[in-house]
Tab-separated table of C-alpha atoms and ligand atoms in Angstrom:
chain	number	residue	atom	x	y	z
A	1	MET	CA	-11.296	0.358	15.688
A	2	SER	CA	-12.388	0.999	19.970
A	3	GLY	CA	-9.928	2.744	22.065
A	4	ARG	CA	-8.121	4.146	19.483
A	5	ALA	CA	-6.570	7.108	19.409
A	6	THR	CA	-9.202	9.116	16.543
A	7	ILE	CA	-7.436	10.860	13.608
A	8	PRO	CA	-8.445	14.019	12.442
A	9	SER	CA	-10.662	13.775	9.199
A	10	GLN	CA	-9.372	16.132	6.154
A	11	ALA	CA	-11.731	14.446	4.206
A	12	GLY	CA	-12.460	17.280	1.577
A	13	ALA	CA	-8.992	18.782	1.877
A	14	ALA	CA	-6.745	18.817	-1.125
A	15	PRO	CA	-5.794	14.772	-1.664
A	16	LEU	CA	-2.352	13.995	-1.145
A	17	LEU	CA	-1.836	11.337	-3.603
A	18	SER	CA	-4.148	11.493	-6.480
A	19	VAL	CA	-4.232	8.722	-9.479
A	20	ARG	CA	-5.760	10.099	-12.326
A	21	ASP	CA	-6.629	7.164	-14.856
A	22	PHE	CA	-3.215	5.802	-14.469
A	23	LYS	CA	-1.970	2.363	-17.222
A	24	LEU	CA	0.891	0.746	-16.850
A	25	ALA	CA	1.630	-2.467	-18.886
A	26	PHE	CA	5.226	-4.896	-19.437
A	27	ASP	CA	6.266	-5.685	-22.126
A	28	THR	CA	6.961	-9.826	-22.382
A	29	PHE	CA	8.334	-11.438	-24.756
A	30	ASP	CA	4.697	-13.417	-25.160
A	31	GLY	CA	3.407	-10.128	-25.644
A	32	VAL	CA	1.899	-6.330	-23.963
A	33	TYR	CA	1.220	-7.056	-20.196
A	34	GLN	CA	-1.382	-4.764	-19.661
A	35	ALA	CA	-1.431	-4.478	-15.654
A	36	ILE	CA	-3.417	-1.377	-14.760
A	37	ASP	CA	-6.077	-0.021	-16.699
A	38	GLY	CA	-7.012	3.042	-16.328
A	39	ILE	CA	-7.168	3.658	-12.105
A	40	SER	CA	-8.239	6.117	-10.406
A	41	PHE	CA	-8.188	7.402	-6.134
A	42	ASP	CA	-7.365	10.239	-3.871
A	43	LEU	CA	-6.171	10.000	-0.319
A	44	ALA	CA	-6.624	12.631	1.350
A	45	PRO	CA	-3.931	14.208	4.283
A	46	GLY	CA	-4.216	12.149	7.350
A	47	GLU	CA	-6.137	9.023	5.755
A	48	SER	CA	-5.348	5.521	5.621
A	49	LEU	CA	-7.027	4.023	2.434
A	50	GLY	CA	-6.565	0.302	1.919
A	51	ILE	CA	-5.903	-1.430	-1.529
A	52	VAL	CA	-7.067	-5.288	-1.616
A	53	GLY	CA	-7.548	-7.829	-3.805
A	54	GLU	CA	-6.144	-11.044	-4.876
A	55	THR	CA	-3.015	-12.390	-5.738
A	56	GLY	CA	-2.033	-10.979	-8.818
A	57	CYS	CA	-4.410	-7.961	-9.135
A	58	GLY	CA	-1.556	-5.392	-9.455
A	59	LYS	CA	-1.693	-4.159	-5.805
A	60	SER	CA	2.250	-4.210	-5.695
A	61	VAL	CA	2.512	-2.675	-8.861
A	62	THR	CA	0.554	-0.203	-8.354
A	63	ALA	CA	2.479	0.639	-5.224
A	64	LYS	CA	5.786	0.993	-7.191
A	65	SER	CA	4.800	3.176	-9.652
A	66	ILE	CA	3.446	5.837	-6.553
A	67	THR	CA	6.795	5.273	-4.720
A	68	GLY	CA	8.870	5.421	-9.024
A	69	LEU	CA	10.196	2.105	-7.745
A	70	LEU	CA	8.994	0.089	-11.887
A	71	PRO	CA	12.036	-0.973	-13.110
A	72	SER	CA	11.210	0.711	-16.988
A	73	PRO	CA	11.882	-1.231	-19.329
A	74	PRO	CA	9.896	-3.927	-18.661
A	75	ALA	CA	7.340	-1.414	-17.270
A	76	ARG	CA	5.850	1.173	-19.045
A	77	VAL	CA	3.316	3.838	-18.297
A	78	ARG	CA	0.278	3.981	-20.604
A	79	GLY	CA	-1.677	6.797	-19.614
A	80	GLY	CA	-2.343	9.083	-16.338
A	81	GLN	CA	-1.100	10.771	-13.690
A	82	ILE	CA	0.177	10.121	-10.444
A	83	LEU	CA	-0.189	13.442	-8.325
A	84	PHE	CA	2.204	13.664	-5.238
A	85	ASP	CA	1.004	17.053	-3.450
A	86	GLY	CA	0.646	18.916	-7.028
A	87	GLU	CA	3.698	17.156	-8.680
A	88	ASP	CA	2.926	14.447	-11.310
A	89	MET	CA	5.688	11.077	-10.003
A	90	LEU	CA	4.951	9.547	-13.308
A	91	ARG	CA	7.029	12.817	-15.057
A	92	VAL	CA	9.237	14.185	-12.425
A	93	GLY	CA	12.599	12.193	-13.559
A	94	GLU	CA	14.944	10.464	-11.247
A	95	ALA	CA	16.886	12.621	-8.769
A	96	ARG	CA	13.711	14.711	-7.731
A	97	LEU	CA	11.868	10.850	-7.284
A	98	GLN	CA	14.947	10.143	-5.006
A	99	GLN	CA	14.025	13.493	-3.657
A	100	ILE	CA	10.201	12.261	-2.760
A	101	ARG	CA	11.141	9.097	-1.500
A	102	GLY	CA	14.346	10.601	1.023
A	103	ASN	CA	11.938	13.246	2.222
A	104	ASP	CA	7.734	12.894	1.623
A	105	ILE	CA	7.176	9.258	1.245
A	106	ALA	CA	8.527	6.168	3.125
A	107	MET	CA	7.974	2.289	1.677
A	108	ILE	CA	8.054	-0.826	3.908
A	109	PHE	CA	7.464	-4.710	2.574
A	110	GLN	CA	6.422	-7.867	3.634
A	111	ASP	CA	9.947	-9.517	4.134
A	112	PRO	CA	12.095	-7.282	5.939
A	113	MET	CA	15.014	-9.495	5.354
A	114	THR	CA	14.760	-8.149	2.137
A	115	TYR	CA	16.234	-4.751	2.869
A	116	LEU	CA	17.892	-4.948	6.018
A	117	ASN	CA	21.547	-6.169	5.014
A	118	PRO	CA	22.662	-9.363	6.834
A	119	VAL	CA	26.399	-8.210	7.478
A	120	PHE	CA	26.070	-4.752	8.786
A	121	THR	CA	24.166	-3.871	11.936
A	122	ILE	CA	21.130	-2.062	12.720
A	123	GLY	CA	22.646	0.732	14.269
A	124	THR	CA	24.803	1.000	10.752
A	125	GLN	CA	22.102	0.583	8.641
A	126	LEU	CA	20.034	3.168	10.030
A	127	VAL	CA	22.317	5.790	10.641
A	128	ASP	CA	23.227	5.477	7.080
A	129	VAL	CA	19.641	5.988	6.036
A	130	ILE	CA	19.155	8.660	8.265
A	131	MET	CA	22.518	10.134	6.836
A	132	ALA	CA	21.125	9.583	2.880
A	133	HIS	CA	18.058	11.350	4.010
A	134	GLN	CA	20.432	14.647	5.003
A	135	ARG	CA	21.799	14.899	1.442
A	136	VAL	CA	18.301	16.304	0.201
A	137	ARG	CA	17.807	18.708	2.304
A	138	PRO	CA	19.435	22.425	2.523
A	139	ARG	CA	23.038	22.283	4.511
A	140	ALA	CA	22.163	24.291	7.033
A	141	GLU	CA	19.464	21.180	8.423
A	142	ARG	CA	21.413	18.768	7.926
A	143	MET	CA	22.221	16.790	10.438
A	144	ARG	CA	25.895	15.318	11.702
A	145	ARG	CA	26.631	11.872	11.995
A	146	ASP	CA	26.051	11.658	16.204
A	147	ALA	CA	23.013	13.458	15.400
A	148	ALA	CA	21.617	10.495	13.552
A	149	ARG	CA	22.790	8.129	16.003
A	150	ASP	CA	20.763	9.995	18.887
A	151	HIS	CA	17.842	10.035	16.310
A	152	ALA	CA	18.486	6.393	14.933
A	153	ILE	CA	18.035	5.323	18.848
A	154	ASP	CA	15.164	8.059	19.480
A	155	MET	CA	13.306	6.280	16.339
A	156	LEU	CA	13.921	2.568	17.701
A	157	GLY	CA	12.501	3.435	20.937
A	158	ARG	CA	9.493	4.837	18.844
A	159	VAL	CA	8.551	2.192	17.596
A	160	HIS	CA	9.151	0.007	20.751
A	161	LEU	CA	11.934	-2.314	20.144
A	162	PRO	CA	13.425	-2.801	23.241
A	163	ASN	CA	16.867	-1.415	24.712
A	164	PRO	CA	17.369	0.879	21.302
A	165	GLU	CA	20.655	1.778	21.942
A	166	ARG	CA	21.818	-1.961	22.473
A	167	GLN	CA	20.122	-2.971	19.188
A	168	LEU	CA	21.628	-0.901	17.702
A	169	ASP	CA	25.158	-3.360	17.752
A	170	ALA	CA	22.904	-5.714	16.619
A	171	TYR	CA	22.347	-7.688	13.527
A	172	PRO	CA	19.492	-8.010	11.423
A	173	TYR	CA	19.996	-12.359	12.085
A	174	GLN	CA	19.536	-11.147	16.141
A	175	LEU	CA	15.860	-9.848	15.695
A	176	SER	CA	12.916	-11.637	15.489
A	177	GLY	CA	10.811	-10.861	11.889
A	178	GLY	CA	8.449	-8.993	13.957
A	179	MET	CA	11.467	-6.818	15.596
A	180	ARG	CA	13.050	-6.499	12.043
A	181	GLN	CA	9.797	-5.507	10.365
A	182	ARG	CA	9.844	-2.264	13.435
A	183	VAL	CA	13.496	-1.889	12.435
A	184	LEU	CA	11.944	-1.350	8.923
A	185	ILE	CA	9.439	0.998	10.078
A	186	ALA	CA	11.806	3.176	12.215
A	187	MET	CA	14.152	3.323	9.115
A	188	ALA	CA	10.762	4.452	6.923
A	189	LEU	CA	9.760	6.853	9.713
A	190	SER	CA	13.386	8.607	10.087
A	191	GLY	CA	12.582	11.063	7.565
A	192	ARG	CA	9.425	12.287	8.285
A	193	PRO	CA	7.552	11.543	5.558
A	194	ARG	CA	4.171	12.370	4.588
A	195	LEU	CA	2.679	9.216	3.030
A	196	LEU	CA	3.612	5.788	4.172
A	197	VAL	CA	2.719	3.369	1.150
A	198	ALA	CA	2.943	-0.006	3.258
A	199	ASP	CA	2.775	-3.359	0.955
A	200	GLU	CA	1.787	-6.810	2.800
A	201	PRO	CA	3.638	-5.554	5.509
A	202	THR	CA	2.174	-7.667	8.381
A	203	THR	CA	1.951	-10.950	5.963
A	204	ALA	CA	4.768	-12.714	7.152
A	205	LEU	CA	4.256	-12.710	10.463
A	206	ASP	CA	2.749	-14.551	12.883
A	207	VAL	CA	-1.294	-13.298	14.192
A	208	THR	CA	-0.182	-11.342	17.763
A	209	ILE	CA	2.632	-9.453	15.889
A	210	GLN	CA	0.774	-9.028	12.682
A	211	ALA	CA	-1.406	-7.450	16.022
A	212	GLN	CA	1.272	-5.341	17.220
A	213	ILE	CA	2.849	-4.238	13.954
A	214	LEU	CA	-1.043	-3.131	13.144
A	215	ASP	CA	-1.338	-1.162	16.426
A	216	LEU	CA	2.623	0.224	15.740
A	217	ILE	CA	1.136	1.460	12.408
A	218	HIS	CA	-1.675	3.530	13.907
A	219	GLU	CA	-0.182	5.266	16.630
A	220	LEU	CA	2.806	6.148	14.551
A	221	ARG	CA	0.209	7.601	12.058
A	222	VAL	CA	-1.158	9.784	15.010
A	223	GLU	CA	1.575	10.621	16.215
A	224	PHE	CA	3.464	11.670	12.684
A	225	GLY	CA	0.430	13.149	10.639
A	226	LEU	CA	0.775	10.294	8.493
A	227	SER	CA	-1.111	9.218	5.430
A	228	VAL	CA	-1.399	5.277	5.250
A	229	LEU	CA	-1.631	3.413	2.115
A	230	MET	CA	-1.999	0.355	2.586
A	231	ILE	CA	-1.968	-2.893	0.664
A	232	THR	CA	-3.152	-6.342	1.698
A	233	HIS	CA	-5.042	-9.225	0.467
A	234	ASP	CA	-6.302	-8.855	4.252
A	235	LEU	CA	-9.196	-7.578	4.498
A	236	GLY	CA	-9.018	-8.133	8.252
A	237	VAL	CA	-6.111	-5.823	8.342
A	238	VAL	CA	-7.978	-3.417	6.189
A	239	ALA	CA	-10.431	-3.268	9.295
A	240	SER	CA	-8.447	-2.517	11.690
A	241	VAL	CA	-6.159	0.671	10.011
A	242	CYS	CA	-8.293	1.426	7.550
A	243	ASP	CA	-10.548	4.425	7.097
A	244	ARG	CA	-11.440	3.751	3.112
A	245	VAL	CA	-10.674	0.978	0.745
A	246	VAL	CA	-10.031	0.249	-2.759
A	247	VAL	CA	-10.772	-2.726	-4.418
A	248	MET	CA	-8.632	-3.798	-7.777
A	249	TYR	CA	-9.408	-6.738	-9.940
A	250	ALA	CA	-7.272	-7.866	-12.725
A	251	GLY	CA	-5.827	-4.481	-12.799
A	252	GLN	CA	-8.977	-2.394	-12.374
A	253	ILE	CA	-10.727	-1.273	-9.093
A	254	VAL	CA	-14.096	-2.175	-9.361
A	255	GLU	CA	-15.165	-0.736	-5.896
A	256	ASP	CA	-14.213	2.063	-3.586
A	257	ALA	CA	-15.641	2.795	-0.398
A	258	THR	CA	-15.241	3.640	3.647
A	259	MET	CA	-15.263	1.000	5.584
A	260	ALA	CA	-18.234	1.161	7.257
A	261	ARG	CA	-19.733	1.093	3.666
A	262	LEU	CA	-17.486	-1.806	2.421
A	263	PHE	CA	-18.400	-4.311	5.055
A	264	ASP	CA	-22.492	-3.570	5.312
A	265	HIS	CA	-22.749	-2.801	2.141
A	266	PRO	CA	-20.299	-4.296	-0.494
A	267	ALA	CA	-21.952	-3.739	-3.693
A	268	HIS	CA	-19.414	-5.421	-6.014
A	269	PRO	CA	-19.822	-9.440	-6.671
A	270	TYR	CA	-15.692	-9.589	-6.161
A	271	THR	CA	-15.874	-7.663	-3.492
A	272	ARG	CA	-18.318	-9.452	-1.816
A	273	GLY	CA	-16.714	-12.864	-2.503
A	274	LEU	CA	-13.675	-11.451	-0.511
A	275	LEU	CA	-16.077	-11.109	2.303
A	276	ALA	CA	-17.569	-13.669	2.714
A	277	ALA	CA	-14.143	-15.147	2.034
A	278	VAL	CA	-13.036	-13.624	5.788
A	279	PRO	CA	-13.047	-16.246	9.090
A	280	HIS	CA	-16.069	-14.939	11.332
A	281	PRO	CA	-16.040	-17.024	15.049
A	282	GLY	CA	-17.450	-19.883	14.563
A	283	ARG	CA	-17.260	-20.671	10.902
A	284	PRO	CA	-14.123	-21.732	9.969
A	285	ALA	CA	-11.745	-19.610	7.326
A	286	ALA	CA	-12.067	-19.510	3.546
A	287	SER	CA	-9.341	-18.187	1.612
A	288	LEU	CA	-9.236	-16.013	-1.149
A	289	SER	CA	-9.011	-18.311	-3.775
A	290	SER	CA	-12.091	-19.690	-2.499
A	291	ILE	CA	-14.145	-17.415	-5.244
A	292	PRO	CA	-13.960	-20.029	-8.453
A	293	GLY	CA	-12.024	-19.069	-11.082
A	294	SER	CA	-9.271	-17.101	-11.643
A	295	LEU	CA	-7.846	-13.681	-12.893
A	296	PRO	CA	-8.264	-13.297	-16.924
A	297	ASN	CA	-5.264	-13.585	-18.649
A	298	LEU	CA	-3.743	-9.111	-19.072
A	299	LEU	CA	-2.010	-10.552	-22.548
A	300	ASP	CA	-5.193	-10.117	-23.976
A	301	PRO	CA	-7.925	-8.871	-21.463
A	302	PRO	CA	-11.303	-9.809	-21.800
A	303	VAL	CA	-14.252	-6.985	-23.225
A	304	GLY	CA	-16.299	-5.768	-20.567
A	305	CYS	CA	-16.468	-6.379	-16.817
A	306	ARG	CA	-13.750	-8.227	-16.050
A	307	PHE	CA	-15.227	-10.517	-13.430
A	308	ARG	CA	-17.783	-11.182	-16.103
A	309	ASP	CA	-16.347	-15.381	-16.507
A	310	ARG	CA	-16.720	-16.020	-12.016
A	311	CYS	CA	-19.792	-13.550	-11.917
A	312	ALA	CA	-22.833	-15.727	-10.702
A	313	LEU	CA	-24.728	-12.736	-11.997
A	314	ALA	CA	-23.048	-11.888	-15.226
A	315	GLY	CA	-25.400	-11.512	-18.380
A	316	ASP	CA	-24.741	-9.734	-22.025
A	317	ASP	CA	-25.073	-6.729	-20.221
A	318	CYS	CA	-21.492	-7.444	-18.918
A	319	ARG	CA	-20.095	-7.398	-22.237
A	320	ARG	CA	-19.815	-3.695	-22.212
A	321	PRO	CA	-16.676	-2.305	-19.832
A	322	PRO	CA	-19.181	-0.950	-16.340
A	323	PRO	CA	-18.287	2.769	-15.235
A	324	ILE	CA	-17.508	2.993	-12.068
A	325	THR	CA	-19.833	5.018	-10.467
A	326	ALA	CA	-21.099	6.392	-7.311
A	327	ILE	CA	-23.717	4.712	-5.581
A	328	ALA	CA	-23.891	6.298	-2.372
A	329	ASP	CA	-21.680	9.359	-0.599
A	330	GLY	CA	-17.991	7.876	-0.192
A	331	HIS	CA	-19.038	4.837	-2.056
A	332	LYS	CA	-18.255	3.816	-5.895
A	333	VAL	CA	-18.550	0.574	-7.787
A	334	ALA	CA	-17.893	-0.779	-11.498
A	335	CYS	CA	-20.408	-3.165	-12.023
A	336	TRP	CA	-24.037	-3.393	-13.859
A	337	ARG	CA	-25.511	-5.739	-11.611
A	338	SER	CA	-24.289	-4.021	-8.393
A	339	PRO	CA	-27.261	-2.844	-6.233
A	340	GLY	CA	-28.611	0.386	-5.447
A	341	GLU	CA	-28.575	2.861	-2.401
A	342	SER	CA	-31.564	0.932	-1.273
A	343	ASP	CA	-30.792	-2.778	-1.593
A	344	ALA	CA	-27.189	-2.581	-1.712
A	345	GLY	CA	-26.072	-5.297	1.071
A	346	ALA	CA	-29.087	-6.938	1.262
B	1	LIG	N1	8.371	-7.052	-14.095
B	1	LIG	C1	7.319	-7.445	-14.380
B	1	LIG	N2	7.126	-8.009	-15.795
B	1	LIG	C2	6.138	-8.908	-15.930
B	1	LIG	N3	5.004	-8.557	-15.630
B	1	LIG	C3	5.036	-8.452	-13.772
B	1	LIG	C4	6.387	-7.931	-13.693
B	1	LIG	N4	5.687	-7.347	-12.682
B	1	LIG	C5	4.464	-8.040	-12.083
B	1	LIG	N5	4.495	-7.831	-12.902
B	1	LIG	C6	2.667	-8.865	-13.387
B	1	LIG	O1	1.828	-7.746	-12.528
B	1	LIG	C7	1.022	-8.063	-12.148
B	1	LIG	C8	0.887	-7.358	-11.160
B	1	LIG	O2	1.495	-7.888	-9.786
B	1	LIG	P1	1.552	-7.179	-8.638
B	1	LIG	O3	2.846	-7.980	-8.106
B	1	LIG	O4	0.864	-5.863	-8.277
B	1	LIG	O5	0.381	-8.311	-7.995
B	1	LIG	P2	-0.202	-8.423	-6.235
B	1	LIG	O6	-1.720	-7.697	-6.623
B	1	LIG	O7	0.835	-7.343	-5.580
B	1	LIG	O8	0.083	-9.840	-5.567
B	1	LIG	P3	0.454	-10.205	-4.247
B	1	LIG	O9	-1.052	-9.970	-3.968
B	1	LIG	O10	1.030	-11.438	-4.965
B	1	LIG	O11	1.554	-9.545	-4.064
B	1	LIG	C9	1.250	-9.803	-11.997
B	1	LIG	O12	0.086	-10.586	-13.182
B	1	LIG	C10	2.380	-9.991	-12.447
B	1	LIG	O13	2.433	-11.355	-12.828
B	2	LIG	MG1	1.980	-7.731	-4.273
């Protein structure tokens, strides 16, 4: 966005995160729910990637799988790899996952109150998180509790919480929703992670506060050299913080494009539907549910294109699964009817 610091591009560098043909199902009473079906994407160091799609398309399941936070059972990995800096998160084991979550990957969520304990002060909780990070560090590098308190004040300052020292004594209920999200961001970044996974971090906030939190994430990205995976159903959020975006539909990736390509040349009919639902000045906002129809039942997924039943362009060829194919530099789409390079976005 204009006026924002640019972030050195490391496109072409080895990916920090590489999701390869990842498949995951939930074992339920009704059968096997095939939530994620063979998704692949890369995130370069320093890059900010958005994952967008309607409710239930598999965004949070993907985010939690990356950080190893999905309880199994009922979740069951059915194939693929999630490589973080070359290590497969699906196979490293809980002890190593905890270490990676403490040091390298942090996550923030929609509702900060769920992750803050109402009976402890902000200071106690933030210092506890900082101390927990120390346990996975070599003994000589560990911080003592008084230094952790100083670090907590420093982190609260970096997320622009007014009077950081005084806020240490505040209880979560004494803070507004936006301030609580700032505290959670301070907690997430206190271990100096390389990757921040943000799952709908602004959805519960009102619009002005949303913009402030997105600005903060962008600012911290520059300051900490962070990679960001931003999960949202809101293309406006993606437009303001992401370099690239993958569009998910019913547990699959249907489009993967740079921001500019996505907005100027959307190729998948589903992406076009999402974009049509983005509010414009002078045009009333439609909701994402304005795309007629609903997600297919993944207990018995349709063969072929999963968007077929909702797609105005669908034909007989759409009964075969469309492979994800490059249509331009930095732009892939899975659709038999997608426009080619020359007429995309027409
Ligand atoms: N523990 C579970 N058991 C069974 N099904 C589950 C479980 N967790 C998630 N699912 C299913 O997996 C699908 C994907 O869920 P997910 O939470 O990833 O959606 P989402 O894209 O994050 O949606 P939202 O925008 O509403 O957050 C949903 O249909 C959901 O019902
Ligand atoms: Mg979700």
